[in-house]
């Protein structure tokens, strides 16, 4: 149980294009999902907290107009990297916390999306 | 105060040996301490977690030791196997906090030699 599916697993695109990444909780509902960025051999850096039906909360230094987050249902959150440039190349990982409303349940992670901007 | 410090950065252990990874935190409001295992190209997977009301939790070959007064916790992997070779992250969160977000350590790359 507690499976989080992330799609696509890998994307390569030209500079200037926008890329959408989907994060789905397959067998549970999740009011709250999280988006992380991970550089090679480094830890996970939280970008934003996504709450179903409301605006995402972005961490300091993360451009909200650059990284658009939509959490339209209890099982789906999307991250759109707008007008992507080579410096946006990274490994993006989502997680979902089980439960609706305020929850103390653990976060379950997707398998990440390797984004490469040429 | 929000940091979680993790050591060592890398670790090489012989098959059958004990792997020990340590973490320390400052924020006394943290009340949930999970460990995640990450293989290359994959997302982190929850391995084991502990709350501060217990000093030790064991699940199979994995044990968390927790020292509340020292604000430290550690992961012990008994009988380490080559399949345990991965990057391990400790984390901490304040589950009663407004956002309940995880603060991750810097990671430990474990290599178990056959």
PDB file of C-alpha atoms in Angstrom:
ATOM      1  CA  UNK A   1       0.000   0.000   0.000  1.00  0.00           C
ATOM      2  CA  UNK A   2       0.842   3.732   0.065  1.00  0.00           C
ATOM      3  CA  UNK A   3       2.117   3.940  -3.501  1.00  0.00           C
ATOM      4  CA  UNK A   4       2.987   7.269  -5.080  1.00  0.00           C
ATOM      5  CA  UNK A   5       3.352   7.348  -8.838  1.00  0.00           C
ATOM      6  CA  UNK A   6       5.310  10.095 -10.563  1.00  0.00           C
ATOM      7  CA  UNK A   7       5.253  10.706 -14.308  1.00  0.00           C
ATOM      8  CA  UNK A   8       7.250  11.083 -16.446  1.00  0.00           C
ATOM      9  CA  UNK A   9      10.315   9.394 -15.012  1.00  0.00           C
ATOM     10  CA  UNK A  10      12.594  11.208 -17.386  1.00  0.00           C
ATOM     11  CA  UNK A  11      12.197  14.147 -19.742  1.00  0.00           C
ATOM     12  CA  UNK A  12      14.609  15.865 -22.069  1.00  0.00           C
ATOM     13  CA  UNK A  13      13.540  19.086 -23.737  1.00  0.00           C
ATOM     14  CA  UNK A  14      14.814  22.261 -25.271  1.00  0.00           C
ATOM     15  CA  UNK A  15      15.413  25.456 -23.371  1.00  0.00           C
ATOM     16  CA  UNK A  16      12.337  27.658 -23.199  1.00  0.00           C
ATOM     17  CA  UNK A  17       9.728  24.908 -23.105  1.00  0.00           C
ATOM     18  CA  UNK A  18       7.430  24.200 -20.172  1.00  0.00           C
ATOM     19  CA  UNK A  19       7.370  20.789 -18.558  1.00  0.00           C
ATOM     20  CA  UNK A  20       4.593  19.286 -16.438  1.00  0.00           C
ATOM     21  CA  UNK A  21       5.273  16.566 -13.867  1.00  0.00           C
ATOM     22  CA  UNK A  22       2.428  14.583 -12.308  1.00  0.00           C
ATOM     23  CA  UNK A  23       2.328  13.079  -8.838  1.00  0.00           C
ATOM     24  CA  UNK A  24      -0.458  10.631  -7.979  1.00  0.00           C
ATOM     25  CA  UNK A  25      -1.291   8.774  -4.799  1.00  0.00           C
ATOM     26  CA  UNK A  26      -2.580   5.465  -6.140  1.00  0.00           C
ATOM     27  CA  UNK A  27      -4.189   3.807  -3.138  1.00  0.00           C
ATOM     28  CA  UNK A  28      -4.780   6.596  -0.658  1.00  0.00           C
ATOM     29  CA  UNK A  29      -6.035  10.132  -0.477  1.00  0.00           C
ATOM     30  CA  UNK A  30      -3.627  12.926   0.290  1.00  0.00           C
ATOM     31  CA  UNK A  31      -4.602  16.422   1.275  1.00  0.00           C
ATOM     32  CA  UNK A  32      -0.954  17.389   1.351  1.00  0.00           C
ATOM     33  CA  UNK A  33       1.747  16.676  -1.189  1.00  0.00           C
ATOM     34  CA  UNK A  34       5.310  17.967  -1.271  1.00  0.00           C
ATOM     35  CA  UNK A  35       7.688  18.776  -4.093  1.00  0.00           C
ATOM     36  CA  UNK A  36      11.444  18.380  -3.679  1.00  0.00           C
ATOM     37  CA  UNK A  37      14.478  19.014  -5.807  1.00  0.00           C
ATOM     38  CA  UNK A  38      17.630  16.939  -5.503  1.00  0.00           C
ATOM     39  CA  UNK A  39      21.011  17.685  -7.048  1.00  0.00           C
ATOM     40  CA  UNK A  40      23.539  14.859  -7.593  1.00  0.00           C
ATOM     41  CA  UNK A  41      24.924  13.468  -4.348  1.00  0.00           C
ATOM     42  CA  UNK A  42      22.968  15.983  -2.305  1.00  0.00           C
ATOM     43  CA  UNK A  43      20.011  15.889   0.009  1.00  0.00           C
ATOM     44  CA  UNK A  44      16.400  16.637  -0.818  1.00  0.00           C
ATOM     45  CA  UNK A  45      15.498  20.304  -0.871  1.00  0.00           C
ATOM     46  CA  UNK A  46      11.848  21.099  -0.214  1.00  0.00           C
ATOM     47  CA  UNK A  47      10.479  23.418  -2.871  1.00  0.00           C
ATOM     48  CA  UNK A  48       6.835  23.709  -1.883  1.00  0.00           C
ATOM     49  CA  UNK A  49       3.972  22.212   0.063  1.00  0.00           C
ATOM     50  CA  UNK A  50       0.866  21.530  -1.975  1.00  0.00           C
ATOM     51  CA  UNK A  51      -2.567  21.446  -0.344  1.00  0.00           C
ATOM     52  CA  UNK A  52      -5.642  20.214  -2.177  1.00  0.00           C
ATOM     53  CA  UNK A  53      -7.940  23.020  -3.150  1.00  0.00           C
ATOM     54  CA  UNK A  54      -5.677  25.849  -2.052  1.00  0.00           C
ATOM     55  CA  UNK A  55      -2.541  27.662  -3.119  1.00  0.00           C
ATOM     56  CA  UNK A  56       0.801  25.999  -2.584  1.00  0.00           C
ATOM     57  CA  UNK A  57       3.227  27.265   0.026  1.00  0.00           C
ATOM     58  CA  UNK A  58       6.667  27.862  -1.443  1.00  0.00           C
ATOM     59  CA  UNK A  59       9.955  27.703   0.433  1.00  0.00           C
ATOM     60  CA  UNK A  60      12.151  30.758   0.575  1.00  0.00           C
ATOM     61  CA  UNK A  61      14.062  31.301  -2.647  1.00  0.00           C
ATOM     62  CA  UNK A  62      11.754  29.215  -4.830  1.00  0.00           C
ATOM     63  CA  UNK A  63      10.117  31.195  -7.619  1.00  0.00           C
ATOM     64  CA  UNK A  64       6.387  30.512  -7.599  1.00  0.00           C
ATOM     65  CA  UNK A  65       5.969  31.833 -11.140  1.00  0.00           C
ATOM     66  CA  UNK A  66       8.699  29.496 -12.329  1.00  0.00           C
ATOM     67  CA  UNK A  67       7.430  26.393 -10.584  1.00  0.00           C
ATOM     68  CA  UNK A  68       3.649  26.265 -10.854  1.00  0.00           C
ATOM     69  CA  UNK A  69       1.916  23.800  -8.569  1.00  0.00           C
ATOM     70  CA  UNK A  70      -1.660  22.613  -8.885  1.00  0.00           C
ATOM     71  CA  UNK A  71      -3.342  20.218  -6.457  1.00  0.00           C
ATOM     72  CA  UNK A  72      -6.821  19.862  -7.879  1.00  0.00           C
ATOM     73  CA  UNK A  73      -7.808  16.552  -6.307  1.00  0.00           C
ATOM     74  CA  UNK A  74      -6.966  14.383  -3.310  1.00  0.00           C
ATOM     75  CA  UNK A  75      -4.879  12.075  -5.483  1.00  0.00           C
ATOM     76  CA  UNK A  76      -3.113  14.365  -7.952  1.00  0.00           C
ATOM     77  CA  UNK A  77      -0.655  17.223  -7.767  1.00  0.00           C
ATOM     78  CA  UNK A  78       1.243  18.670 -10.714  1.00  0.00           C
ATOM     79  CA  UNK A  79       4.434  20.690 -10.960  1.00  0.00           C
ATOM     80  CA  UNK A  80       4.990  22.755 -14.097  1.00  0.00           C
ATOM     81  CA  UNK A  81       8.447  24.127 -14.753  1.00  0.00           C
ATOM     82  CA  UNK A  82       7.741  27.125 -16.950  1.00  0.00           C
ATOM     83  CA  UNK A  83      10.172  28.325 -19.629  1.00  0.00           C
ATOM     84  CA  UNK A  84      12.749  25.821 -18.455  1.00  0.00           C
ATOM     85  CA  UNK A  85      16.449  26.566 -18.792  1.00  0.00           C
ATOM     86  CA  UNK A  86      19.536  24.371 -18.338  1.00  0.00           C
ATOM     87  CA  UNK A  87      19.906  25.480 -14.710  1.00  0.00           C
ATOM     88  CA  UNK A  88      16.495  23.915 -14.009  1.00  0.00           C
ATOM     89  CA  UNK A  89      17.899  20.491 -14.871  1.00  0.00           C
ATOM     90  CA  UNK A  90      17.587  18.345 -11.777  1.00  0.00           C
ATOM     91  CA  UNK A  91      15.876  15.387 -10.133  1.00  0.00           C
ATOM     92  CA  UNK A  92      12.393  16.378  -8.964  1.00  0.00           C
ATOM     93  CA  UNK A  93      10.664  14.201  -6.392  1.00  0.00           C
ATOM     94  CA  UNK A  94       7.158  14.407  -4.997  1.00  0.00           C
ATOM     95  CA  UNK A  95       5.750  12.929  -1.828  1.00  0.00           C
ATOM     96  CA  UNK A  96       2.261  12.511  -0.471  1.00  0.00           C
ATOM     97  CA  UNK A  97       1.096  12.350   3.101  1.00  0.00           C
ATOM     98  CA  UNK A  98      -1.725   9.910   3.797  1.00  0.00           C
ATOM     99  CA  UNK A  99      -4.961  11.305   5.112  1.00  0.00           C
ATOM    100  CA  UNK A 100      -7.296  14.182   4.595  1.00  0.00           C
ATOM    101  CA  UNK A 101      -7.178  17.397   6.546  1.00  0.00           C
ATOM    102  CA  UNK A 102      -4.462  17.669   9.156  1.00  0.00           C
ATOM    103  CA  UNK A 103      -2.565  14.396   9.269  1.00  0.00           C
ATOM    104  CA  UNK A 104       0.328  12.926  11.231  1.00  0.00           C
ATOM    105  CA  UNK A 105       0.861  10.120   8.756  1.00  0.00           C
ATOM    106  CA  UNK A 106       4.246   9.581   7.097  1.00  0.00           C
ATOM    107  CA  UNK A 107       5.204  10.904   3.700  1.00  0.00           C
ATOM    108  CA  UNK A 108       5.513   8.442   0.842  1.00  0.00           C
ATOM    109  CA  UNK A 109       7.736   9.342  -2.077  1.00  0.00           C
ATOM    110  CA  UNK A 110       7.473   8.903  -5.813  1.00  0.00           C
ATOM    111  CA  UNK A 111      10.387   7.637  -7.880  1.00  0.00           C
ATOM    112  CA  UNK A 112      11.306  11.073  -9.148  1.00  0.00           C
ATOM    113  CA  UNK A 113      11.565  12.776 -12.523  1.00  0.00           C
ATOM    114  CA  UNK A 114      14.930  13.379 -14.119  1.00  0.00           C
ATOM    115  CA  UNK A 115      14.608  16.678 -16.001  1.00  0.00           C
ATOM    116  CA  UNK A 116      17.285  17.585 -18.527  1.00  0.00           C
ATOM    117  CA  UNK A 117      17.074  20.908 -20.351  1.00  0.00           C
ATOM    118  CA  UNK A 118      19.267  21.234 -23.429  1.00  0.00           C
TER     119      UNK A 118
ATOM    120  CA  UNK B   1      17.926  25.486  14.447  1.00  0.00           C
ATOM    121  CA  UNK B   2      16.045  23.740  11.690  1.00  0.00           C
ATOM    122  CA  UNK B   3      19.074  21.739  10.567  1.00  0.00           C
ATOM    123  CA  UNK B   4      19.634  18.044  10.977  1.00  0.00           C
ATOM    124  CA  UNK B   5      23.312  17.120  10.903  1.00  0.00           C
ATOM    125  CA  UNK B   6      24.222  13.682   9.570  1.00  0.00           C
ATOM    126  CA  UNK B   7      27.478  11.746   9.635  1.00  0.00           C
ATOM    127  CA  UNK B   8      29.448  10.143   8.148  1.00  0.00           C
ATOM    128  CA  UNK B   9      29.122  11.370   4.588  1.00  0.00           C
ATOM    129  CA  UNK B  10      30.137   7.946   3.306  1.00  0.00           C
ATOM    130  CA  UNK B  11      30.664   4.548   4.852  1.00  0.00           C
ATOM    131  CA  UNK B  12      32.213   1.299   3.702  1.00  0.00           C
ATOM    132  CA  UNK B  13      31.298  -1.855   5.603  1.00  0.00           C
ATOM    133  CA  UNK B  14      32.127  -5.503   5.024  1.00  0.00           C
ATOM    134  CA  UNK B  15      29.308  -7.949   4.445  1.00  0.00           C
ATOM    135  CA  UNK B  16      27.951  -9.138   7.761  1.00  0.00           C
ATOM    136  CA  UNK B  17      29.208  -6.081   9.629  1.00  0.00           C
ATOM    137  CA  UNK B  18      27.280  -3.353  11.422  1.00  0.00           C
ATOM    138  CA  UNK B  19      26.611  -0.042   9.693  1.00  0.00           C
ATOM    139  CA  UNK B  20      26.064   2.948  11.968  1.00  0.00           C
ATOM    140  CA  UNK B  21      24.858   6.357  10.822  1.00  0.00           C
ATOM    141  CA  UNK B  22      24.383   9.259  13.206  1.00  0.00           C
ATOM    142  CA  UNK B  23      22.199  12.350  13.209  1.00  0.00           C
ATOM    143  CA  UNK B  24      21.847  15.321  15.520  1.00  0.00           C
ATOM    144  CA  UNK B  25      19.232  18.043  15.738  1.00  0.00           C
ATOM    145  CA  UNK B  26      18.681  21.315  17.596  1.00  0.00           C
ATOM    146  CA  UNK B  27      14.955  21.971  17.461  1.00  0.00           C
ATOM    147  CA  UNK B  28      13.370  20.434  20.558  1.00  0.00           C
ATOM    148  CA  UNK B  29       9.945  20.716  18.916  1.00  0.00           C
ATOM    149  CA  UNK B  30      10.836  17.859  16.558  1.00  0.00           C
ATOM    150  CA  UNK B  31       8.811  14.802  17.503  1.00  0.00           C
ATOM    151  CA  UNK B  32       9.161  12.417  14.572  1.00  0.00           C
ATOM    152  CA  UNK B  33      12.437  10.983  13.282  1.00  0.00           C
ATOM    153  CA  UNK B  34      12.302   8.786  10.164  1.00  0.00           C
ATOM    154  CA  UNK B  35      15.075   7.187   8.175  1.00  0.00           C
ATOM    155  CA  UNK B  36      14.843   6.901   4.406  1.00  0.00           C
ATOM    156  CA  UNK B  37      16.747   4.642   2.008  1.00  0.00           C
ATOM    157  CA  UNK B  38      17.375   5.834  -1.530  1.00  0.00           C
ATOM    158  CA  UNK B  39      18.753   3.845  -4.447  1.00  0.00           C
ATOM    159  CA  UNK B  40      20.218   5.635  -7.499  1.00  0.00           C
ATOM    160  CA  UNK B  41      17.524   7.075  -9.752  1.00  0.00           C
ATOM    161  CA  UNK B  42      14.746   6.308  -7.279  1.00  0.00           C
ATOM    162  CA  UNK B  43      12.833   8.248  -4.679  1.00  0.00           C
ATOM    163  CA  UNK B  44      13.477   7.753  -0.961  1.00  0.00           C
ATOM    164  CA  UNK B  45      11.671   4.903   0.742  1.00  0.00           C
ATOM    165  CA  UNK B  46      10.681   5.021   4.406  1.00  0.00           C
ATOM    166  CA  UNK B  47      12.790   2.498   6.299  1.00  0.00           C
ATOM    167  CA  UNK B  48      11.963   2.985   9.956  1.00  0.00           C
ATOM    168  CA  UNK B  49      10.839   5.841  12.188  1.00  0.00           C
ATOM    169  CA  UNK B  50      10.812   6.675  15.878  1.00  0.00           C
ATOM    170  CA  UNK B  51       9.093   9.115  18.215  1.00  0.00           C
ATOM    171  CA  UNK B  52      10.892  10.665  21.197  1.00  0.00           C
ATOM    172  CA  UNK B  53       8.916   8.751  23.806  1.00  0.00           C
ATOM    173  CA  UNK B  54      11.004   5.616  23.164  1.00  0.00           C
ATOM    174  CA  UNK B  55      14.775   5.144  23.164  1.00  0.00           C
ATOM    175  CA  UNK B  56      14.998   2.333  20.646  1.00  0.00           C
ATOM    176  CA  UNK B  57      12.998   0.786  17.846  1.00  0.00           C
ATOM    177  CA  UNK B  58      13.920  -2.348  15.966  1.00  0.00           C
ATOM    178  CA  UNK B  59      12.535  -3.687  12.702  1.00  0.00           C
ATOM    179  CA  UNK B  60      14.362  -6.705  11.387  1.00  0.00           C
ATOM    180  CA  UNK B  61      18.020  -5.816  10.852  1.00  0.00           C
ATOM    181  CA  UNK B  62      17.360  -2.080  11.274  1.00  0.00           C
ATOM    182  CA  UNK B  63      17.413  -0.354  14.658  1.00  0.00           C
ATOM    183  CA  UNK B  64      17.000   3.296  15.596  1.00  0.00           C
ATOM    184  CA  UNK B  65      18.591   4.450  18.841  1.00  0.00           C
ATOM    185  CA  UNK B  66      17.301   7.743  20.198  1.00  0.00           C
ATOM    186  CA  UNK B  67      18.913   9.951  22.861  1.00  0.00           C
ATOM    187  CA  UNK B  68      16.517  12.764  23.686  1.00  0.00           C
ATOM    188  CA  UNK B  69      18.808  14.572  26.132  1.00  0.00           C
ATOM    189  CA  UNK B  70      21.659  14.639  23.626  1.00  0.00           C
ATOM    190  CA  UNK B  71      19.300  15.386  20.734  1.00  0.00           C
ATOM    191  CA  UNK B  72      20.848  12.593  18.717  1.00  0.00           C
ATOM    192  CA  UNK B  73      19.570   9.516  16.943  1.00  0.00           C
ATOM    193  CA  UNK B  74      21.249   6.826  14.949  1.00  0.00           C
ATOM    194  CA  UNK B  75      20.522   4.010  12.518  1.00  0.00           C
ATOM    195  CA  UNK B  76      22.143   0.629  13.009  1.00  0.00           C
ATOM    196  CA  UNK B  77      22.067  -1.929  10.222  1.00  0.00           C
ATOM    197  CA  UNK B  78      22.980  -5.352  11.548  1.00  0.00           C
ATOM    198  CA  UNK B  79      24.420  -8.085   9.332  1.00  0.00           C
ATOM    199  CA  UNK B  80      24.881  -5.570   6.495  1.00  0.00           C
ATOM    200  CA  UNK B  81      24.377  -6.981   3.004  1.00  0.00           C
ATOM    201  CA  UNK B  82      25.490  -5.761  -0.442  1.00  0.00           C
ATOM    202  CA  UNK B  83      21.826  -5.064  -1.196  1.00  0.00           C
ATOM    203  CA  UNK B  84      21.856  -2.487   1.590  1.00  0.00           C
ATOM    204  CA  UNK B  85      24.245  -0.348  -0.460  1.00  0.00           C
ATOM    205  CA  UNK B  86      22.338   2.907  -0.930  1.00  0.00           C
ATOM    206  CA  UNK B  87      22.126   6.460   0.349  1.00  0.00           C
ATOM    207  CA  UNK B  88      20.495   6.859   3.737  1.00  0.00           C
ATOM    208  CA  UNK B  89      18.837  10.044   4.936  1.00  0.00           C
ATOM    209  CA  UNK B  90      17.702  10.848   8.435  1.00  0.00           C
ATOM    210  CA  UNK B  91      14.950  13.391   8.848  1.00  0.00           C
ATOM    211  CA  UNK B  92      12.968  15.167  11.528  1.00  0.00           C
ATOM    212  CA  UNK B  93       9.666  16.958  11.744  1.00  0.00           C
ATOM    213  CA  UNK B  94       7.341  18.670  14.171  1.00  0.00           C
ATOM    214  CA  UNK B  95       4.107  16.814  13.565  1.00  0.00           C
ATOM    215  CA  UNK B  96       2.115  19.283  15.564  1.00  0.00           C
ATOM    216  CA  UNK B  97       3.514  22.209  13.593  1.00  0.00           C
ATOM    217  CA  UNK B  98       1.676  24.251  11.044  1.00  0.00           C
ATOM    218  CA  UNK B  99       3.293  22.598   8.035  1.00  0.00           C
ATOM    219  CA  UNK B 100       4.620  19.314   9.446  1.00  0.00           C
ATOM    220  CA  UNK B 101       7.390  19.254   6.858  1.00  0.00           C
ATOM    221  CA  UNK B 102      10.422  16.978   6.941  1.00  0.00           C
ATOM    222  CA  UNK B 103      13.892  18.394   7.493  1.00  0.00           C
ATOM    223  CA  UNK B 104      16.429  16.057   5.893  1.00  0.00           C
ATOM    224  CA  UNK B 105      19.993  15.322   6.850  1.00  0.00           C
ATOM    225  CA  UNK B 106      22.738  15.541   4.238  1.00  0.00           C
ATOM    226  CA  UNK B 107      22.786  11.818   3.517  1.00  0.00           C
ATOM    227  CA  UNK B 108      25.214   8.927   3.957  1.00  0.00           C
ATOM    228  CA  UNK B 109      26.376   6.820   1.042  1.00  0.00           C
ATOM    229  CA  UNK B 110      26.732   3.262   2.292  1.00  0.00           C
ATOM    230  CA  UNK B 111      28.734   0.663   0.393  1.00  0.00           C
ATOM    231  CA  UNK B 112      28.648  -2.900   1.677  1.00  0.00           C
ATOM    232  CA  UNK B 113      31.484  -4.930   0.245  1.00  0.00           C
ATOM    233  CA  UNK B 114      30.928  -8.649  -0.428  1.00  0.00           C
TER     234      UNK B 114
END
